[in-house]
JSON list of C-alpha atoms (C1' of nucleotides) in Angstrom, two decimals:
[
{"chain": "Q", "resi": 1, "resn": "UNK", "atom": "CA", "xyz": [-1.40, -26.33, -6.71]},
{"chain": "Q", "resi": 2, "resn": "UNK", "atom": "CA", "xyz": [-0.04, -23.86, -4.64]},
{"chain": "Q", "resi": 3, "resn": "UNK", "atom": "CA", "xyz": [3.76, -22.86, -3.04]},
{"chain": "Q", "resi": 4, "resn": "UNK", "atom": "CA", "xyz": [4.53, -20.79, -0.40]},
{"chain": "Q", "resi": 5, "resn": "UNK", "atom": "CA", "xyz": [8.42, -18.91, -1.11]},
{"chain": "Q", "resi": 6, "resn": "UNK", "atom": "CA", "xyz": [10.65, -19.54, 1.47]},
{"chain": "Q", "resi": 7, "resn": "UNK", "atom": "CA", "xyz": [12.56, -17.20, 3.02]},
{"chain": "Q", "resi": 8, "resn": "UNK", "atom": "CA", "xyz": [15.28, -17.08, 0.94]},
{"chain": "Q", "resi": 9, "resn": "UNK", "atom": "CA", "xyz": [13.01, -15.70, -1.18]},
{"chain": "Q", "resi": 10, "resn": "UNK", "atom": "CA", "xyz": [11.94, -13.02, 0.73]},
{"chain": "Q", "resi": 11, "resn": "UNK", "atom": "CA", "xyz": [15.72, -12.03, 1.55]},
{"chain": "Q", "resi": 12, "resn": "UNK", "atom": "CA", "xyz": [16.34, -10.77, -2.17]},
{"chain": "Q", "resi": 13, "resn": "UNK", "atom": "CA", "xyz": [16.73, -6.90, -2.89]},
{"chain": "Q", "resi": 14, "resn": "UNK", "atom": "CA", "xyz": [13.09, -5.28, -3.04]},
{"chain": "Q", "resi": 15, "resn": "UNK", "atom": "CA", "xyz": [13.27, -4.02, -6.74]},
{"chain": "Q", "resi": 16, "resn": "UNK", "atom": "CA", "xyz": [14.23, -8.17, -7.43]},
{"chain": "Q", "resi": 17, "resn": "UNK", "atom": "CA", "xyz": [11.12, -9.49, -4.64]},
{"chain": "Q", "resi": 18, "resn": "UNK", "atom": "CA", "xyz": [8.91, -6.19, -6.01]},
{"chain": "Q", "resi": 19, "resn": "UNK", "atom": "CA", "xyz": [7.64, -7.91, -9.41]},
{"chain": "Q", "resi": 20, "resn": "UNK", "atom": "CA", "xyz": [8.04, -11.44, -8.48]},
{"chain": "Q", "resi": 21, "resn": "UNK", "atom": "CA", "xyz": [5.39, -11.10, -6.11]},
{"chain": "Q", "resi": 22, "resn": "UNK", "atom": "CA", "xyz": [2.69, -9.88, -8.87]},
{"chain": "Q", "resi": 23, "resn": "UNK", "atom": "CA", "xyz": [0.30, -13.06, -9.49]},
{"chain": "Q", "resi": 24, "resn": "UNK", "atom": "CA", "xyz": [1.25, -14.06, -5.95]},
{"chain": "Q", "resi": 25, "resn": "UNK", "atom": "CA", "xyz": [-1.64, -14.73, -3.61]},
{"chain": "Q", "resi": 26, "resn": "UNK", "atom": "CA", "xyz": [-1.70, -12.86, -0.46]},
{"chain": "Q", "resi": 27, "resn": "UNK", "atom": "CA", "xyz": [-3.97, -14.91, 1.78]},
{"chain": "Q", "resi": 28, "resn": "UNK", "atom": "CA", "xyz": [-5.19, -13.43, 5.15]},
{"chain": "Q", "resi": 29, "resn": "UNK", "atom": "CA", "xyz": [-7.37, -15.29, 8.15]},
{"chain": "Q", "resi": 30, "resn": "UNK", "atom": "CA", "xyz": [-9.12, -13.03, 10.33]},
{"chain": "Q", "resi": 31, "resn": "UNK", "atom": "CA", "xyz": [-11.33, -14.22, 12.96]},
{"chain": "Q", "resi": 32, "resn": "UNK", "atom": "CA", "xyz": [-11.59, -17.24, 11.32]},
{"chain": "Q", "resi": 33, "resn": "UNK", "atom": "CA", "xyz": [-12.09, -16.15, 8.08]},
{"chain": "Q", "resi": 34, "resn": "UNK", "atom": "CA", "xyz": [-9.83, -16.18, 4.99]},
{"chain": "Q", "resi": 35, "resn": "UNK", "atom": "CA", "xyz": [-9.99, -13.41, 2.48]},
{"chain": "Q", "resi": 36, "resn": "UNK", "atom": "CA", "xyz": [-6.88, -13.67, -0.10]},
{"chain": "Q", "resi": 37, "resn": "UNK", "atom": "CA", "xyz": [-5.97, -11.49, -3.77]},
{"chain": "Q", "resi": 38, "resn": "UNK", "atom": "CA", "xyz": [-4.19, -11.67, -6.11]},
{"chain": "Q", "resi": 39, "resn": "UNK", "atom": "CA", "xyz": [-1.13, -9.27, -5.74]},
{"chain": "Q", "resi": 40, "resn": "UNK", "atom": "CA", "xyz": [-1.27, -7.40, -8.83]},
{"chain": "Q", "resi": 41, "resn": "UNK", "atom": "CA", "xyz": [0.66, -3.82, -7.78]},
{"chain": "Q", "resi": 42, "resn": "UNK", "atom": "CA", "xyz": [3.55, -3.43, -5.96]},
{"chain": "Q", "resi": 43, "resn": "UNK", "atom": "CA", "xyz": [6.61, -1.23, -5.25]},
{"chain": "Q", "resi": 44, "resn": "UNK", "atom": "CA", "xyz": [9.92, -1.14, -3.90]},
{"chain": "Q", "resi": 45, "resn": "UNK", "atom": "CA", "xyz": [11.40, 0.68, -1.25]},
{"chain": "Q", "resi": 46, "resn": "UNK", "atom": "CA", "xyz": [14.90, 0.88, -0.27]},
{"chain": "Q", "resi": 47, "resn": "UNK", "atom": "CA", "xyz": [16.98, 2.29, 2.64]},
{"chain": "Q", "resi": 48, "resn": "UNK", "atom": "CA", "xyz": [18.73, 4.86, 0.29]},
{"chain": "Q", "resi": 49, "resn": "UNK", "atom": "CA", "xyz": [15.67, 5.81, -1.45]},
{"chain": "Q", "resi": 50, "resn": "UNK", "atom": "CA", "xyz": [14.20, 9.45, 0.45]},
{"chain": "Q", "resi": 51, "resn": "UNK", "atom": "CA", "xyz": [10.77, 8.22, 0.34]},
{"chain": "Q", "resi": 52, "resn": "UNK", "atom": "CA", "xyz": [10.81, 4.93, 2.49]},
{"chain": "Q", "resi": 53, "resn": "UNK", "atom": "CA", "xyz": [10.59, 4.97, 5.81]},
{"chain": "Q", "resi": 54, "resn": "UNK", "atom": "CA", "xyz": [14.00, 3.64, 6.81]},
{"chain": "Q", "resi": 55, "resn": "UNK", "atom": "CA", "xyz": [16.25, 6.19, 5.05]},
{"chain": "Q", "resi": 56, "resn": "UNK", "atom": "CA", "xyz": [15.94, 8.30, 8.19]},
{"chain": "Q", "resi": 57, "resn": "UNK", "atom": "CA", "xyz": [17.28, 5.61, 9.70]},
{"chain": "Q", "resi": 58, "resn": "UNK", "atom": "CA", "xyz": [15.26, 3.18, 13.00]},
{"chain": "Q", "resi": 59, "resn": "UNK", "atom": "CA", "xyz": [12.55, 3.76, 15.05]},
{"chain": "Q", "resi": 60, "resn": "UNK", "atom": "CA", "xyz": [9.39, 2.89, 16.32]},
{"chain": "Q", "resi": 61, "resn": "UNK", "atom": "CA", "xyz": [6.93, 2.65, 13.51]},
{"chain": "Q", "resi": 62, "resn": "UNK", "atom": "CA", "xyz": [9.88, 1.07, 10.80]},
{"chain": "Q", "resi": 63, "resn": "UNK", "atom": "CA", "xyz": [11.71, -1.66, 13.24]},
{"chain": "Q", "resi": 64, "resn": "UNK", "atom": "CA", "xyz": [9.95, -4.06, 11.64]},
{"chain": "Q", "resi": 65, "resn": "UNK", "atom": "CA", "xyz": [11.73, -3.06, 8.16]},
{"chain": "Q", "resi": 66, "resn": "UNK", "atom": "CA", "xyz": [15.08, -3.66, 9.49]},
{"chain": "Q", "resi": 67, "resn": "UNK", "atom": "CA", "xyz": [14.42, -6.66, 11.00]},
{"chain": "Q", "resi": 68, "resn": "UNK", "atom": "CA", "xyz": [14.06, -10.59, 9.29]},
{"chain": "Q", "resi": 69, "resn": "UNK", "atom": "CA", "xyz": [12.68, -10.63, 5.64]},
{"chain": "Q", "resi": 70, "resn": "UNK", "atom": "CA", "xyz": [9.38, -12.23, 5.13]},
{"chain": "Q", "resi": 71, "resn": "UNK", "atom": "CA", "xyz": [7.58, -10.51, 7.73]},
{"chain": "Q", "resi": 72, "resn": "UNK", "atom": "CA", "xyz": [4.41, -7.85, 7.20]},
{"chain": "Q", "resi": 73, "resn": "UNK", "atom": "CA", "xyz": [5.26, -4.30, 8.18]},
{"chain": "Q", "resi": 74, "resn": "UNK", "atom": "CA", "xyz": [2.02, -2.61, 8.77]},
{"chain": "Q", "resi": 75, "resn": "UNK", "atom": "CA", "xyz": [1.88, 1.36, 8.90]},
{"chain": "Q", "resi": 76, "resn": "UNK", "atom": "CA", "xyz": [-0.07, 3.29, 9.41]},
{"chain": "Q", "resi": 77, "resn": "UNK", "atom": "CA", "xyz": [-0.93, 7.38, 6.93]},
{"chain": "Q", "resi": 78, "resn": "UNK", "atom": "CA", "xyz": [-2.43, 9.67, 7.34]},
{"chain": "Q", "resi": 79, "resn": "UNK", "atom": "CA", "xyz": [-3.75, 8.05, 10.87]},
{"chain": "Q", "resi": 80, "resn": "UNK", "atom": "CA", "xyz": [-6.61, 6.71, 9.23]},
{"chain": "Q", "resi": 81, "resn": "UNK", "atom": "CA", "xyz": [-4.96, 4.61, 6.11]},
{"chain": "Q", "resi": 82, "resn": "UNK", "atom": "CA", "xyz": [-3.00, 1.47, 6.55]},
{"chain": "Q", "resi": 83, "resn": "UNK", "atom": "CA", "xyz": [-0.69, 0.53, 4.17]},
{"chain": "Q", "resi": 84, "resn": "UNK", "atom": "CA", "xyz": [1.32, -3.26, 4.04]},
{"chain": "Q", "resi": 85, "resn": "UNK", "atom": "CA", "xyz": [4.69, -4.16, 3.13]},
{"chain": "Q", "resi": 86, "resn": "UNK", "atom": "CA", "xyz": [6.21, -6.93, 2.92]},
{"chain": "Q", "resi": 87, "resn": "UNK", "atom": "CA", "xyz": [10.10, -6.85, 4.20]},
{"chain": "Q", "resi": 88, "resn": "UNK", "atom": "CA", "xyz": [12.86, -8.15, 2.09]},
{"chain": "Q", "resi": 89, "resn": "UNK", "atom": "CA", "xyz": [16.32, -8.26, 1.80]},
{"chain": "Q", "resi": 90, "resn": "UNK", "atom": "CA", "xyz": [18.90, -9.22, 4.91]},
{"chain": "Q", "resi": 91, "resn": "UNK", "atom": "CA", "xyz": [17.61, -8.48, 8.33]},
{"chain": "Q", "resi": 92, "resn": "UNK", "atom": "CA", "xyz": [19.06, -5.14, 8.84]},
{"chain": "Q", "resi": 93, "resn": "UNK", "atom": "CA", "xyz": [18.64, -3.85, 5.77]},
{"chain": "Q", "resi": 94, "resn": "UNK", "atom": "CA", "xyz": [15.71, -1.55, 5.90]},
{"chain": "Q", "resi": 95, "resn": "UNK", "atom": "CA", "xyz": [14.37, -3.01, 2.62]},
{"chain": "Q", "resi": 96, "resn": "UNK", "atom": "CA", "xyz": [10.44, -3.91, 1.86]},
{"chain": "Q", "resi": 97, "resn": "UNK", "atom": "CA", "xyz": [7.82, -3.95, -1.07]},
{"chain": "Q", "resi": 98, "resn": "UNK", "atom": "CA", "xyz": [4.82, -1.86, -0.94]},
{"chain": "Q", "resi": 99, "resn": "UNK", "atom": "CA", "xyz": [1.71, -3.86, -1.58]},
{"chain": "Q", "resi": 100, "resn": "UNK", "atom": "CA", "xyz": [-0.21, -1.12, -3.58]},
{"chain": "Q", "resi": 101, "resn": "UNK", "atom": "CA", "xyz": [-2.86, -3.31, -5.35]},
{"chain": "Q", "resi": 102, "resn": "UNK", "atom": "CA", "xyz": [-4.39, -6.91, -5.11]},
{"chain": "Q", "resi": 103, "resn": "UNK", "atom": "CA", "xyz": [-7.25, -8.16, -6.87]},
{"chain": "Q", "resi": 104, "resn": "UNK", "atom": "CA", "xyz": [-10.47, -9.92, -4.80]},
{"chain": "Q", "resi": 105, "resn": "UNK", "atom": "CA", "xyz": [-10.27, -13.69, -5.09]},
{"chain": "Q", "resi": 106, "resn": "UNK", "atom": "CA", "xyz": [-11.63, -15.40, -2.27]},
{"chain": "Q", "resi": 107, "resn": "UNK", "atom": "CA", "xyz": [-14.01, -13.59, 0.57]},
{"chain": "Q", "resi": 108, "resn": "UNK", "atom": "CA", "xyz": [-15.78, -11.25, -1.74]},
{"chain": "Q", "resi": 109, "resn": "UNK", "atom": "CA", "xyz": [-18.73, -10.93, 0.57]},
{"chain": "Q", "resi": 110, "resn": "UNK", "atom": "CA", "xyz": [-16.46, -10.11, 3.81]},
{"chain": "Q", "resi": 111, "resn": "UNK", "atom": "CA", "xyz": [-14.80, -7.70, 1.56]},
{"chain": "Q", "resi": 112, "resn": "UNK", "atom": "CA", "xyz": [-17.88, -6.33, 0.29]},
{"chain": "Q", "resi": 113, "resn": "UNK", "atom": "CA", "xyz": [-19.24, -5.69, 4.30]},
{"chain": "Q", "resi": 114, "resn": "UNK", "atom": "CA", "xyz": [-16.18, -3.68, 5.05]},
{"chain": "Q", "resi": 115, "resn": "UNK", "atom": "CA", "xyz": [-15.70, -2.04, 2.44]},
{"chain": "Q", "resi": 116, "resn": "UNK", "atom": "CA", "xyz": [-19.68, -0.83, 1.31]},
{"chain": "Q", "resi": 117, "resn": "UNK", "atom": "CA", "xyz": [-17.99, 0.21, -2.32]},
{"chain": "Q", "resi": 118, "resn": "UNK", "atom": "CA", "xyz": [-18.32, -1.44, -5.60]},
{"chain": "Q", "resi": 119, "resn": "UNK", "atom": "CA", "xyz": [-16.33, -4.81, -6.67]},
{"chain": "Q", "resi": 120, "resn": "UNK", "atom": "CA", "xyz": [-13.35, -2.13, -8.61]},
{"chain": "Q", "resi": 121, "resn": "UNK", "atom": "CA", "xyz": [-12.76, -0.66, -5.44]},
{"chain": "Q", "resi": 122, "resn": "UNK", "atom": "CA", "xyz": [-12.57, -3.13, -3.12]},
{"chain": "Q", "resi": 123, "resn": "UNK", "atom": "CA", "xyz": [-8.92, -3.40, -3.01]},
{"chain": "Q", "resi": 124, "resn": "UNK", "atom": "CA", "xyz": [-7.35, -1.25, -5.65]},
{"chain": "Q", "resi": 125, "resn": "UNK", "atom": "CA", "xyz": [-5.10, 0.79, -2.88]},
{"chain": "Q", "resi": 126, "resn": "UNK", "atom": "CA", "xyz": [-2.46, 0.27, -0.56]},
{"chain": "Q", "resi": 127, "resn": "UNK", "atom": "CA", "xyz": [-5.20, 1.28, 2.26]},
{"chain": "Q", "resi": 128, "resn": "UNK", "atom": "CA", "xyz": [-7.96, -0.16, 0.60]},
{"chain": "Q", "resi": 129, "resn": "UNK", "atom": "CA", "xyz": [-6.56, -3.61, 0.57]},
{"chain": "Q", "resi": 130, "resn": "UNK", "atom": "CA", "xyz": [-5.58, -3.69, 3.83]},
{"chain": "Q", "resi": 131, "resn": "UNK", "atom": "CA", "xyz": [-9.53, -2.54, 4.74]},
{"chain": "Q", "resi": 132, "resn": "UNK", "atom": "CA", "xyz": [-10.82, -5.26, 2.80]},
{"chain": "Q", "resi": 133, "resn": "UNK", "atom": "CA", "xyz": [-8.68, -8.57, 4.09]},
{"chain": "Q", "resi": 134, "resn": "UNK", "atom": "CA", "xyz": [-8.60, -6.99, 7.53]},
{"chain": "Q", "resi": 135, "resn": "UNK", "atom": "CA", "xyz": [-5.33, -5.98, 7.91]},
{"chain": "Q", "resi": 136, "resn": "UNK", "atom": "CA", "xyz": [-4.53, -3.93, 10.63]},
{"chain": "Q", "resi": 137, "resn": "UNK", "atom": "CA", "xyz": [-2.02, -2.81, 13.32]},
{"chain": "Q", "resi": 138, "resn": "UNK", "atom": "CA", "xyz": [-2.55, -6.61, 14.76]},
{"chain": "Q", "resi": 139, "resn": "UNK", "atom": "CA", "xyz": [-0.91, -7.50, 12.04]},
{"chain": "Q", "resi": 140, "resn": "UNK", "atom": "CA", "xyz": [2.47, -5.30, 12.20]},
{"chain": "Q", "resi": 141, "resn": "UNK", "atom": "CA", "xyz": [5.61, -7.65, 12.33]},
{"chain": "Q", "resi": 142, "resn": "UNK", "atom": "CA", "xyz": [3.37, -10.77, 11.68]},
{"chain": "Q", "resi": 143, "resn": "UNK", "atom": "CA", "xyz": [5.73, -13.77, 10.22]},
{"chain": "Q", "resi": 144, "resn": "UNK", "atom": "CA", "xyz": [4.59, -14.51, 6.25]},
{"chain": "Q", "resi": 145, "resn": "UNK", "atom": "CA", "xyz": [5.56, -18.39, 6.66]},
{"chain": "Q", "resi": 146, "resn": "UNK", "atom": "CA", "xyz": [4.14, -18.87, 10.18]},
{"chain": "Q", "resi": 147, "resn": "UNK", "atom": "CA", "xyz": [1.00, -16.87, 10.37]},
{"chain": "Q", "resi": 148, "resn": "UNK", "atom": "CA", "xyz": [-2.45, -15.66, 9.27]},
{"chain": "Q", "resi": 149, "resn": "UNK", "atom": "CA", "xyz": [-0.96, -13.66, 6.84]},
{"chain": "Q", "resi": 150, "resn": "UNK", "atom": "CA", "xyz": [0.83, -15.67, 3.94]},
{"chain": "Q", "resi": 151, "resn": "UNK", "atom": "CA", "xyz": [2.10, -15.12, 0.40]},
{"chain": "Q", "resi": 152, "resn": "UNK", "atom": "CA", "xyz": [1.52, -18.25, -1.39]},
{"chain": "Q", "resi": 153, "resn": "UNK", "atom": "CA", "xyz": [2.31, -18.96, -5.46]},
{"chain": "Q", "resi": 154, "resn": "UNK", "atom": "CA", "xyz": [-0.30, -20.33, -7.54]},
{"chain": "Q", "resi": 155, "resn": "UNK", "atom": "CA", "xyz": [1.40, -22.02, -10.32]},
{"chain": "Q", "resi": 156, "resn": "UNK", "atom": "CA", "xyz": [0.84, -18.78, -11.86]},
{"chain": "Q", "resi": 157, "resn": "UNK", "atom": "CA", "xyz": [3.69, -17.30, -12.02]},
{"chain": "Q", "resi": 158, "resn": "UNK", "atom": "CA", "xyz": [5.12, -13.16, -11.91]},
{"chain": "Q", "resi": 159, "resn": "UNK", "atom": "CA", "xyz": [4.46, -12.07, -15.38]},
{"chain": "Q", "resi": 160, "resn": "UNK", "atom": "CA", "xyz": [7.20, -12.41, -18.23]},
{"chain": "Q", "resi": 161, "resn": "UNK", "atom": "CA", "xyz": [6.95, -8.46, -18.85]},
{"chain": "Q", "resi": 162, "resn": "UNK", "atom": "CA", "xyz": [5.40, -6.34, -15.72]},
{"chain": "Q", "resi": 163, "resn": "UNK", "atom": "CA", "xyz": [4.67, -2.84, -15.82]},
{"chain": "Q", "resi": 164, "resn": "UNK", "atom": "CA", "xyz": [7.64, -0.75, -14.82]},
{"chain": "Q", "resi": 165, "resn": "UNK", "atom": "CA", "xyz": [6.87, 2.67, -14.15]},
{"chain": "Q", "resi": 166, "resn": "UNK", "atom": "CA", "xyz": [7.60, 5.55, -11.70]},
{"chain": "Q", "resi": 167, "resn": "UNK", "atom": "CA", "xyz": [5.95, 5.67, -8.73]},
{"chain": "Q", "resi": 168, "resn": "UNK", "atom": "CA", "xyz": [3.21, 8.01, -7.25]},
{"chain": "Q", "resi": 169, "resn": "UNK", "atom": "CA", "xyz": [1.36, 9.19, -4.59]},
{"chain": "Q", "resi": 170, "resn": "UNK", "atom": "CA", "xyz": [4.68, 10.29, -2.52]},
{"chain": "Q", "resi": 171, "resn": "UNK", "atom": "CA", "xyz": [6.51, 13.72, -2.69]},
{"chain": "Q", "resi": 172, "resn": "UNK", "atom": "CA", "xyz": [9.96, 12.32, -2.97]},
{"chain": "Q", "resi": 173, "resn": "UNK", "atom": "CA", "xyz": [11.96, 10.11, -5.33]},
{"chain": "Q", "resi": 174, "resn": "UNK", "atom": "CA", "xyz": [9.20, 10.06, -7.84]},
{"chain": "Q", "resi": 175, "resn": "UNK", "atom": "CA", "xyz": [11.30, 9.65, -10.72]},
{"chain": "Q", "resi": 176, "resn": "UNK", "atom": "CA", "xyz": [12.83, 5.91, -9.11]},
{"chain": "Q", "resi": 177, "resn": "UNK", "atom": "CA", "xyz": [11.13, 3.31, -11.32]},
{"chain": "Q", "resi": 178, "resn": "UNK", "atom": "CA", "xyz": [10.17, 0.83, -8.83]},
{"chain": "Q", "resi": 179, "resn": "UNK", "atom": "CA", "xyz": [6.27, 0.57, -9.15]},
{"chain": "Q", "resi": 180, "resn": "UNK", "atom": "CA", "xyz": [5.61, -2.60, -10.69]},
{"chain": "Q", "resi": 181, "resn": "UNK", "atom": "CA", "xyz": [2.24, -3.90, -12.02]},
{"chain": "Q", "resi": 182, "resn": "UNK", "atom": "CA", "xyz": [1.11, -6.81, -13.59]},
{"chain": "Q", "resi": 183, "resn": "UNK", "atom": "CA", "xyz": [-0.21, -5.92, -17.60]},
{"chain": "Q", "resi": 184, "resn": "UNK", "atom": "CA", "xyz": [-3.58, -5.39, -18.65]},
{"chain": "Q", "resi": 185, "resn": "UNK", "atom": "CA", "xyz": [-4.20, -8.60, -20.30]},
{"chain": "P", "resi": 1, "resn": "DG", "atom": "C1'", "xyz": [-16.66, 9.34, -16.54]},
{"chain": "P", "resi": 2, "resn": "DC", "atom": "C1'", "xyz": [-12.52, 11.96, -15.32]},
{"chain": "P", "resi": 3, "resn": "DC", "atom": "C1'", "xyz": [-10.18, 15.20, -12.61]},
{"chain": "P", "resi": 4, "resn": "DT", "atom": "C1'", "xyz": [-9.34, 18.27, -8.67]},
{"chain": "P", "resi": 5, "resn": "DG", "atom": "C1'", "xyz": [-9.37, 19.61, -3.84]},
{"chain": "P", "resi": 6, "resn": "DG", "atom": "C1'", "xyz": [-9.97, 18.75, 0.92]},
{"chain": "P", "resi": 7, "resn": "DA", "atom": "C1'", "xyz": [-9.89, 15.84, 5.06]},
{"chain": "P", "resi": 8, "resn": "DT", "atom": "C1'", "xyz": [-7.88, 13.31, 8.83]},
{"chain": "P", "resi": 9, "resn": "DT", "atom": "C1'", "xyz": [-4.64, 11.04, 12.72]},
{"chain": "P", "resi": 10, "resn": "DG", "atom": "C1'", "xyz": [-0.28, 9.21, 14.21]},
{"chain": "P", "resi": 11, "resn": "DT", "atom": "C1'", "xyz": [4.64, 9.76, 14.26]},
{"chain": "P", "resi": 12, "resn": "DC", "atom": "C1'", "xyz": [8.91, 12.13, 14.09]},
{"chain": "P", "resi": 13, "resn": "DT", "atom": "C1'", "xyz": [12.09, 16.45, 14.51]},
{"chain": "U", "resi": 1, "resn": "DG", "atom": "C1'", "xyz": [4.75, 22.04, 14.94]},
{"chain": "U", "resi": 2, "resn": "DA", "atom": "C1'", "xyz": [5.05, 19.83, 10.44]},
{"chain": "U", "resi": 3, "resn": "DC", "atom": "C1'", "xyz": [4.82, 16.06, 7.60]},
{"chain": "U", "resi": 4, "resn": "DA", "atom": "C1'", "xyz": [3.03, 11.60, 5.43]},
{"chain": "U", "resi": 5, "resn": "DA", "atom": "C1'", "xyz": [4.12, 5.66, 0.57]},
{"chain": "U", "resi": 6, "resn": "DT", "atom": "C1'", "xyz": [-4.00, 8.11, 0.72]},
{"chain": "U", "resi": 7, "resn": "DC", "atom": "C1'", "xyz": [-9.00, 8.09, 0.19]},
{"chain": "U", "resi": 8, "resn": "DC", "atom": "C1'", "xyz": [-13.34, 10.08, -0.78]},
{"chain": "U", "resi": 9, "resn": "DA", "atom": "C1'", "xyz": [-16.57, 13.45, -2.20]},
{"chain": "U", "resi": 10, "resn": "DG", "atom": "C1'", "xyz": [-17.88, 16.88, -5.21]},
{"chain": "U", "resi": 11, "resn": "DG", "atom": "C1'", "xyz": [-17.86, 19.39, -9.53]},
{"chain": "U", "resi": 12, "resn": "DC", "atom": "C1'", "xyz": [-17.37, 19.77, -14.39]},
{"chain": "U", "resi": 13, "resn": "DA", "atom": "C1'", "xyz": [-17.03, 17.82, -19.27]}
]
DNA sequence: GCCTGGATTGTCT
DNA sequence: GACAATCCAGGCA
């Protein structure tokens, strides 16, 4: 059986929405087809915190942060990585959680054409998931509950314990433990 | 198999 | 003009 939050759920604080949504399923339809994972890394990013987007404050490429929760804010590094978040908190806020990681559940074989690696990399980045269920650009500021894109629960459940650790790959804030991932079982 | 270094494009100051 | 929440290839153990 399977849930969808609503968006009350989405409009908690990031570090709270951050490690409920391991062992969520983000689904994605593209073209017809529908690729989803299993959300298995994630991080939190708030508007005080030097390494998101928003603490400069608005503009272009972060609107989408500081507007409704539940939405998919799409960005884009280095010009050639995408990265997805999905934004929490009250609109306004300029809060959102960093999907870093999801594991391949349905779609393997689209995944596998776009991607040309092996199954343990399909989707084991922030811009490698996004390759692999086709997010892109299209997608920036896309609705979770009334979309292609959609979080949905499992019956699984976030995990009792998640990994709580400091985050990486940025130059700022490093020390903020708000990288959560779901335990090596 | 693990680690290190370089590449690459869009956005903001 | 400089920076960025990364990925991939190559080299060494």
């Amino acid at each position: 059986m399977t849930t969808r939050p609503d968006r009350r759920w989405f409009e908690r604080d990031a570090p709270v929405v951050g490690p409920d949504l391991l062992n969520k399923l983000l689904v994605v339809t593209v073209d017809g087809i529908t690729c989803s994972g299993r959300i298995v890394e994630t991080e939190a990013y708030m508007p005080d915190d030097p390494a998101s987007h928003t603490f400069r404050g608005l503009s272009l490429r972060n609107a989408v942060m500081f507007g409704p929760p539940g939405h998919l804010y799409v960005y884009l590094s280095y010009g050639i990585h995408q990265c997805a978040n999905v934004v929490t908190g009250p609109a306004g806020s300029g809060q959102a959680v960093l999907i870093r990681a999801v594991e391949p559940v349905d779609g393997l074989d689209v995944m596998r054409a776009r991607r040309r690696r092996p199954d343990r990399e399909l989707a084991n980045g922030p811009g490698k998931l996004c390759q692999a269920l086709g997010i892109g650009a299209a997608h920036d500021g896309v609705d979770l509950l009334a979309s292609d894109v959609a979080i949905v629960d499992d019956g699984v459940g976030s995990p009792t314990h998640p990994v709580v650790g400091p985050r990486v790959g940025i130059t700022r804030a490093t020390a903020t433990p708000w990288r959560f991932r779901v335990p090596v079982e």
